[in-house]
PDB file of C-alpha atoms in Angstrom:
ATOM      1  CA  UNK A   1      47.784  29.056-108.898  1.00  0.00           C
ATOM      2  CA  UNK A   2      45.740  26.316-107.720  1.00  0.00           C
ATOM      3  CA  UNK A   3      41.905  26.179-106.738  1.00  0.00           C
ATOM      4  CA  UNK A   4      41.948  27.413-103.237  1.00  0.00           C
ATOM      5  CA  UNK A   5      44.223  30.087-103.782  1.00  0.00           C
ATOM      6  CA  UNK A   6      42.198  31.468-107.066  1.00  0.00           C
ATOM      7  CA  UNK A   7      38.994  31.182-104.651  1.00  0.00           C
ATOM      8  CA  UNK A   8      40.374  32.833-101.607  1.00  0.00           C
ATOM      9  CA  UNK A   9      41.757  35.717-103.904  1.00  0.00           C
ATOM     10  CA  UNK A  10      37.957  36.134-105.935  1.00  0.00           C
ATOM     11  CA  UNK A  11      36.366  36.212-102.050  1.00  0.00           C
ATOM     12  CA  UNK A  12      38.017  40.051-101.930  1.00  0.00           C
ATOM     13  CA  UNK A  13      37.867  43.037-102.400  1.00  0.00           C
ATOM     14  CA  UNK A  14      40.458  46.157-101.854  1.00  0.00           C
ATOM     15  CA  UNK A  15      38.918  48.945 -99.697  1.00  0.00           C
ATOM     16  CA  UNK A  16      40.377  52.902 -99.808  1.00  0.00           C
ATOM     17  CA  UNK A  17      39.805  54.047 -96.315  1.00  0.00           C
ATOM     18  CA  UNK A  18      39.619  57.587 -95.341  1.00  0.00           C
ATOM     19  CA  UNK A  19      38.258  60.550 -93.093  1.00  0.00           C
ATOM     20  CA  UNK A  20      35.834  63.843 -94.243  1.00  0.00           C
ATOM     21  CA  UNK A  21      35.488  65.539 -90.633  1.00  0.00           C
ATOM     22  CA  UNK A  22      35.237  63.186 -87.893  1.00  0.00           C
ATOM     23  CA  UNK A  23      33.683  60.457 -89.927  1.00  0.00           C
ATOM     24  CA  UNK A  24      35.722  57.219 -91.414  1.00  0.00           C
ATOM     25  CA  UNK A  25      34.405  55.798 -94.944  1.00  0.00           C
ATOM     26  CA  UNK A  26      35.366  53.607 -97.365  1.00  0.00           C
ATOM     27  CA  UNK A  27      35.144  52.731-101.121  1.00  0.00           C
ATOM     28  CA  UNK A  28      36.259  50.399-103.675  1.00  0.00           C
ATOM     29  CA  UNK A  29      39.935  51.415-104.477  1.00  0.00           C
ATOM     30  CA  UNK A  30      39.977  50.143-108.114  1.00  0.00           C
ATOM     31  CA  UNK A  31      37.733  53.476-108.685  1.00  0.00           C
ATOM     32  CA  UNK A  32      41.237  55.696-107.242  1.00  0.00           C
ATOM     33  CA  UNK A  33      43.321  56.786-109.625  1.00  0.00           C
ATOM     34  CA  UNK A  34      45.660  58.781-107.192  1.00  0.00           C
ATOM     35  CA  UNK A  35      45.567  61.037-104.254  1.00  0.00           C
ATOM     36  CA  UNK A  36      46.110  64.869-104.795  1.00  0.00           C
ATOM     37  CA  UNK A  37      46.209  68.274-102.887  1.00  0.00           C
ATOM     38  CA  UNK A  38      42.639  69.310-102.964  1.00  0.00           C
ATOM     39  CA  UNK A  39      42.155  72.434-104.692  1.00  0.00           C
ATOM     40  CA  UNK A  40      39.097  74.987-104.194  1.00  0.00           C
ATOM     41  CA  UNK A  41      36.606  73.745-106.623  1.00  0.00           C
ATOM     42  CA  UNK A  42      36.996  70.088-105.664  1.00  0.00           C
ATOM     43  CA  UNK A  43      33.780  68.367-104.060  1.00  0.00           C
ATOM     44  CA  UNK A  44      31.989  68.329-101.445  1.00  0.00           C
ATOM     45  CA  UNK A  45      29.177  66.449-100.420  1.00  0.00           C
ATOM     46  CA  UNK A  46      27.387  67.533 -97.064  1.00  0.00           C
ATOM     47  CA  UNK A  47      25.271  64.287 -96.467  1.00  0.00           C
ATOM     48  CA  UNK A  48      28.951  63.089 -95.769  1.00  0.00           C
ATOM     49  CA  UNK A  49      30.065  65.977 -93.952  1.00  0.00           C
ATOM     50  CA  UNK A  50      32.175  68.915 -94.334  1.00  0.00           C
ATOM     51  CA  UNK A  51      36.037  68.332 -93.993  1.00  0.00           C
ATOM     52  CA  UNK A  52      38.151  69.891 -91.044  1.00  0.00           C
ATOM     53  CA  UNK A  53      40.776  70.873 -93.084  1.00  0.00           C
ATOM     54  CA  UNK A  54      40.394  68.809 -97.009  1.00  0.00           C
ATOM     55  CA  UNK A  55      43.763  68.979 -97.434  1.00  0.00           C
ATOM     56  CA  UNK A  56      43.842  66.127 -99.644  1.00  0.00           C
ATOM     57  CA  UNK A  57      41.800  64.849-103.030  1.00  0.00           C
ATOM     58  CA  UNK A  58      40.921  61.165-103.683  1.00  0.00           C
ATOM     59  CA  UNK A  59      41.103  61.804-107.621  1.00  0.00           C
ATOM     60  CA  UNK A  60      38.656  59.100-109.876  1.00  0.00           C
ATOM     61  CA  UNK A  61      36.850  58.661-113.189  1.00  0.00           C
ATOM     62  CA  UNK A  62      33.564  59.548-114.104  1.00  0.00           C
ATOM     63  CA  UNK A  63      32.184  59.291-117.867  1.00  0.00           C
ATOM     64  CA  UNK A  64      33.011  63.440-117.945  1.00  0.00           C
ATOM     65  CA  UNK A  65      35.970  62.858-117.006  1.00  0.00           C
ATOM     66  CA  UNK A  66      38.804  63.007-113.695  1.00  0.00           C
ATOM     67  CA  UNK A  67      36.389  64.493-110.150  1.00  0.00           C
ATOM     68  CA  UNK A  68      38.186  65.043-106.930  1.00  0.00           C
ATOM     69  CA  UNK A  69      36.584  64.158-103.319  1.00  0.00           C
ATOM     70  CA  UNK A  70      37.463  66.677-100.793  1.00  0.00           C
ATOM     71  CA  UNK A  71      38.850  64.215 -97.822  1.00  0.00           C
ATOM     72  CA  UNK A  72      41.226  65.102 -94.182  1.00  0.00           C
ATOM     73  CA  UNK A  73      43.388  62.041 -93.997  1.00  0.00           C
ATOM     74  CA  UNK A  74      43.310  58.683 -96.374  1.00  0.00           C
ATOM     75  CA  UNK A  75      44.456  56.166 -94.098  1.00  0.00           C
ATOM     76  CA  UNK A  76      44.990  53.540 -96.957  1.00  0.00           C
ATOM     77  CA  UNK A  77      43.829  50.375 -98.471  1.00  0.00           C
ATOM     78  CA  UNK A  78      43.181  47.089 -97.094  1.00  0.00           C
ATOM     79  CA  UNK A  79      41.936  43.724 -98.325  1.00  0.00           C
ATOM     80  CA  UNK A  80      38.446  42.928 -96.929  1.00  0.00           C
ATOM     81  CA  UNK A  81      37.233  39.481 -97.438  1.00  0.00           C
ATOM     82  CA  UNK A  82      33.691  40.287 -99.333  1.00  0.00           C
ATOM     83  CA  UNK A  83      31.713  38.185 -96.899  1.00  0.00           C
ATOM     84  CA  UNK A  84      32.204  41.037 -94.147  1.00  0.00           C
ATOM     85  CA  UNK A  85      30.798  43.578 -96.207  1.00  0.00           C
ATOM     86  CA  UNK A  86      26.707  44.295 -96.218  1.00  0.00           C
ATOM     87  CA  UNK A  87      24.979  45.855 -99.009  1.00  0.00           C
ATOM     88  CA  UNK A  88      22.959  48.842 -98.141  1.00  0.00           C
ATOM     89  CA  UNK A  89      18.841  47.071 -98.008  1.00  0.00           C
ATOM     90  CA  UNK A  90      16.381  49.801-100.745  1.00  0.00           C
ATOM     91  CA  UNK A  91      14.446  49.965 -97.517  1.00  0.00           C
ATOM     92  CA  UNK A  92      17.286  51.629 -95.823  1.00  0.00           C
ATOM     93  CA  UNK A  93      16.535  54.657 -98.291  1.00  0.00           C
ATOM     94  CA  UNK A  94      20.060  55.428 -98.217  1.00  0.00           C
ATOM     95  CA  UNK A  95      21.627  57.519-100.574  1.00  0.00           C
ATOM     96  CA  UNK A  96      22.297  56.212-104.377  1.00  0.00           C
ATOM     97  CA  UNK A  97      26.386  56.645-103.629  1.00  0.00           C
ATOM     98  CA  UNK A  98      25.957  54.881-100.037  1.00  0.00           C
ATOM     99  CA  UNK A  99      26.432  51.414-101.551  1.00  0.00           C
ATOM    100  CA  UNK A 100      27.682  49.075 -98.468  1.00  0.00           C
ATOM    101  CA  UNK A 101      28.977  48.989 -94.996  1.00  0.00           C
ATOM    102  CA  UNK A 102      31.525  47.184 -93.304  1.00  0.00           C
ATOM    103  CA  UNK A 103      33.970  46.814 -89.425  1.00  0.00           C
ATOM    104  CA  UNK A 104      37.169  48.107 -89.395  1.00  0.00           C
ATOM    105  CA  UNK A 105      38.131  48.209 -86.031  1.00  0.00           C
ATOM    106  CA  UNK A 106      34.956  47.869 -84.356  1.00  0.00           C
ATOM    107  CA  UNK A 107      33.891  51.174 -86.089  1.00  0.00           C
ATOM    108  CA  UNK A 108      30.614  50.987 -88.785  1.00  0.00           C
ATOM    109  CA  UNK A 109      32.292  52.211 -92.229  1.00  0.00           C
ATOM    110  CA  UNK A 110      29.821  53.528 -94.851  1.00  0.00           C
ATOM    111  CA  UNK A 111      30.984  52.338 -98.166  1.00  0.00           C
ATOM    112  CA  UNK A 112      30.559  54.905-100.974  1.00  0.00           C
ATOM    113  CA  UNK A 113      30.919  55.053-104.614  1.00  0.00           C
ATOM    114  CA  UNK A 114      32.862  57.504-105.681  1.00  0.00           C
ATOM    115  CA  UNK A 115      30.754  58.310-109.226  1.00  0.00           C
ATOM    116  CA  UNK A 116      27.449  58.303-107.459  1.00  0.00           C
ATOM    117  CA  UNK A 117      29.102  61.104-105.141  1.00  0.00           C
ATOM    118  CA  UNK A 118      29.777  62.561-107.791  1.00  0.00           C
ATOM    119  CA  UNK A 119      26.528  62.354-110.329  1.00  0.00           C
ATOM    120  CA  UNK A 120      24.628  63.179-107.047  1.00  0.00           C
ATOM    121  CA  UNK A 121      26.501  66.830-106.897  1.00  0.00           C
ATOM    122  CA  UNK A 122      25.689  66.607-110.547  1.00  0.00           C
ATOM    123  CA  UNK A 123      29.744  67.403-111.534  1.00  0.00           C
ATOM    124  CA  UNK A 124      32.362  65.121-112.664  1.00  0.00           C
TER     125      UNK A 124
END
Protein backbone atom coordinates (compact mmCIF):
# COMPACT_ATOMS: atom_id res chain seq x y z
CA UNK A 1 0.00 0.00 0.00
CA UNK A 2 1.69 3.12 -0.70
CA UNK A 3 1.53 6.62 1.14
CA UNK A 4 -1.51 8.15 -0.34
CA UNK A 5 -3.53 5.24 -0.20
CA UNK A 6 -2.58 4.46 3.71
CA UNK A 7 -3.50 8.34 4.23
CA UNK A 8 -6.72 8.46 2.35
CA UNK A 9 -7.82 5.17 4.20
CA UNK A 10 -6.68 6.77 8.06
CA UNK A 11 -8.88 10.13 6.85
CA UNK A 12 -12.19 7.68 7.57
CA UNK A 13 -14.32 6.54 9.39
CA UNK A 14 -17.36 3.85 8.91
CA UNK A 15 -20.76 5.31 9.99
CA UNK A 16 -24.01 2.83 11.03
CA UNK A 17 -26.92 4.85 9.91
CA UNK A 18 -30.34 4.37 11.17
CA UNK A 19 -33.94 5.68 12.17
CA UNK A 20 -35.75 5.78 16.02
CA UNK A 21 -39.19 7.51 14.94
CA UNK A 22 -38.86 10.02 12.36
CA UNK A 23 -35.35 10.96 13.23
CA UNK A 24 -32.02 9.65 11.21
CA UNK A 25 -28.71 9.13 13.45
CA UNK A 26 -25.61 7.77 13.19
CA UNK A 27 -22.69 6.11 15.11
CA UNK A 28 -19.41 4.60 14.76
CA UNK A 29 -20.05 1.03 13.34
CA UNK A 30 -16.91 -0.62 14.83
CA UNK A 31 -19.10 -0.35 18.24
CA UNK A 32 -22.01 -2.93 16.19
CA UNK A 33 -21.67 -6.21 16.77
CA UNK A 34 -24.88 -7.27 14.80
CA UNK A 35 -28.41 -6.29 14.23
CA UNK A 36 -31.24 -8.28 16.05
CA UNK A 37 -35.12 -8.41 16.52
CA UNK A 38 -35.63 -6.09 19.38
CA UNK A 39 -37.11 -7.73 22.22
CA UNK A 40 -39.23 -5.98 25.15
CA UNK A 41 -36.61 -5.04 27.59
CA UNK A 42 -34.24 -3.59 25.00
CA UNK A 43 -33.53 0.32 25.31
CA UNK A 44 -34.88 3.16 24.91
CA UNK A 45 -33.74 6.49 25.22
CA UNK A 46 -36.43 9.37 24.94
CA UNK A 47 -33.98 12.39 24.38
CA UNK A 48 -33.71 10.39 21.01
CA UNK A 49 -37.19 9.61 20.62
CA UNK A 50 -39.51 6.82 20.90
CA UNK A 51 -39.54 4.28 17.92
CA UNK A 52 -42.68 3.82 15.57
CA UNK A 53 -42.50 0.36 15.54
CA UNK A 54 -38.51 -0.87 17.09
CA UNK A 55 -38.67 -3.72 15.24
CA UNK A 56 -35.08 -4.08 15.11
CA UNK A 57 -31.91 -4.01 17.80
CA UNK A 58 -28.48 -2.50 16.96
CA UNK A 59 -26.72 -5.06 19.47
CA UNK A 60 -23.03 -3.58 21.07
CA UNK A 61 -20.60 -3.93 23.97
CA UNK A 62 -20.53 -2.25 27.06
CA UNK A 63 -18.02 -3.24 30.04
CA UNK A 64 -21.40 -5.28 31.57
CA UNK A 65 -21.71 -6.80 28.82
CA UNK A 66 -23.98 -7.13 25.11
CA UNK A 67 -27.06 -3.80 25.31
CA UNK A 68 -29.52 -3.53 22.52
CA UNK A 69 -30.78 0.01 21.01
CA UNK A 70 -34.35 -0.07 20.18
CA UNK A 71 -34.20 1.36 16.34
CA UNK A 72 -37.22 1.32 13.10
CA UNK A 73 -35.02 0.79 10.10
CA UNK A 74 -30.92 0.63 9.92
CA UNK A 75 -30.29 1.87 6.62
CA UNK A 76 -26.55 0.73 6.68
CA UNK A 77 -23.01 1.81 6.78
CA UNK A 78 -21.10 4.16 4.80
CA UNK A 79 -17.57 5.52 4.70
CA UNK A 80 -17.46 9.22 5.75
CA UNK A 81 -14.28 10.99 5.17
CA UNK A 82 -13.55 12.34 8.96
CA UNK A 83 -13.11 15.90 7.80
CA UNK A 84 -17.06 16.14 7.25
CA UNK A 85 -17.81 15.20 10.60
CA UNK A 86 -18.06 18.06 13.60
CA UNK A 87 -17.56 17.28 17.12
CA UNK A 88 -20.32 18.31 19.37
CA UNK A 89 -18.64 22.09 21.10
CA UNK A 90 -19.07 21.51 25.63
CA UNK A 91 -20.93 24.74 25.06
CA UNK A 92 -23.48 22.99 23.04
CA UNK A 93 -24.44 21.17 26.44
CA UNK A 94 -25.38 18.28 24.49
CA UNK A 95 -25.83 15.08 25.87
CA UNK A 96 -22.61 12.86 27.03
CA UNK A 97 -23.71 10.04 24.16
CA UNK A 98 -24.34 12.97 21.47
CA UNK A 99 -20.69 12.91 20.37
CA UNK A 100 -20.69 14.47 16.61
CA UNK A 101 -22.75 15.47 13.69
CA UNK A 102 -22.47 15.09 10.17
CA UNK A 103 -24.62 15.54 6.13
CA UNK A 104 -25.94 12.71 4.67
CA UNK A 105 -28.05 13.84 2.12
CA UNK A 106 -28.50 17.30 3.03
CA UNK A 107 -30.09 16.03 6.34
CA UNK A 108 -28.11 17.06 9.96
CA UNK A 109 -27.23 13.45 11.48
CA UNK A 110 -26.57 13.41 15.26
CA UNK A 111 -23.77 11.06 15.88
CA UNK A 112 -24.18 8.95 19.05
CA UNK A 113 -22.21 6.58 21.03
CA UNK A 114 -23.72 3.70 21.58
CA UNK A 115 -22.15 3.03 25.42
CA UNK A 116 -22.91 6.53 26.52
CA UNK A 117 -26.66 5.66 25.45
CA UNK A 118 -26.35 3.17 27.27
CA UNK A 119 -24.45 4.28 30.77
CA UNK A 120 -26.87 7.29 30.47
CA UNK A 121 -30.06 4.75 30.94
CA UNK A 122 -27.70 3.38 33.50
CA UNK A 123 -28.08 -0.51 31.84
CA UNK A 124 -25.78 -2.37 29.70
Amino acid sequence: MNDDAFHEKEEEVDLLFFDIGATLYGTDASQVLRIDRALPEDLTLVELGLPHRGNRAIVFDTPEGEAHLKVDAVHGVRSIPVNSLRRMPPTAGAAAYAVGVCLEEARTVLLIDLVETARTQGRH
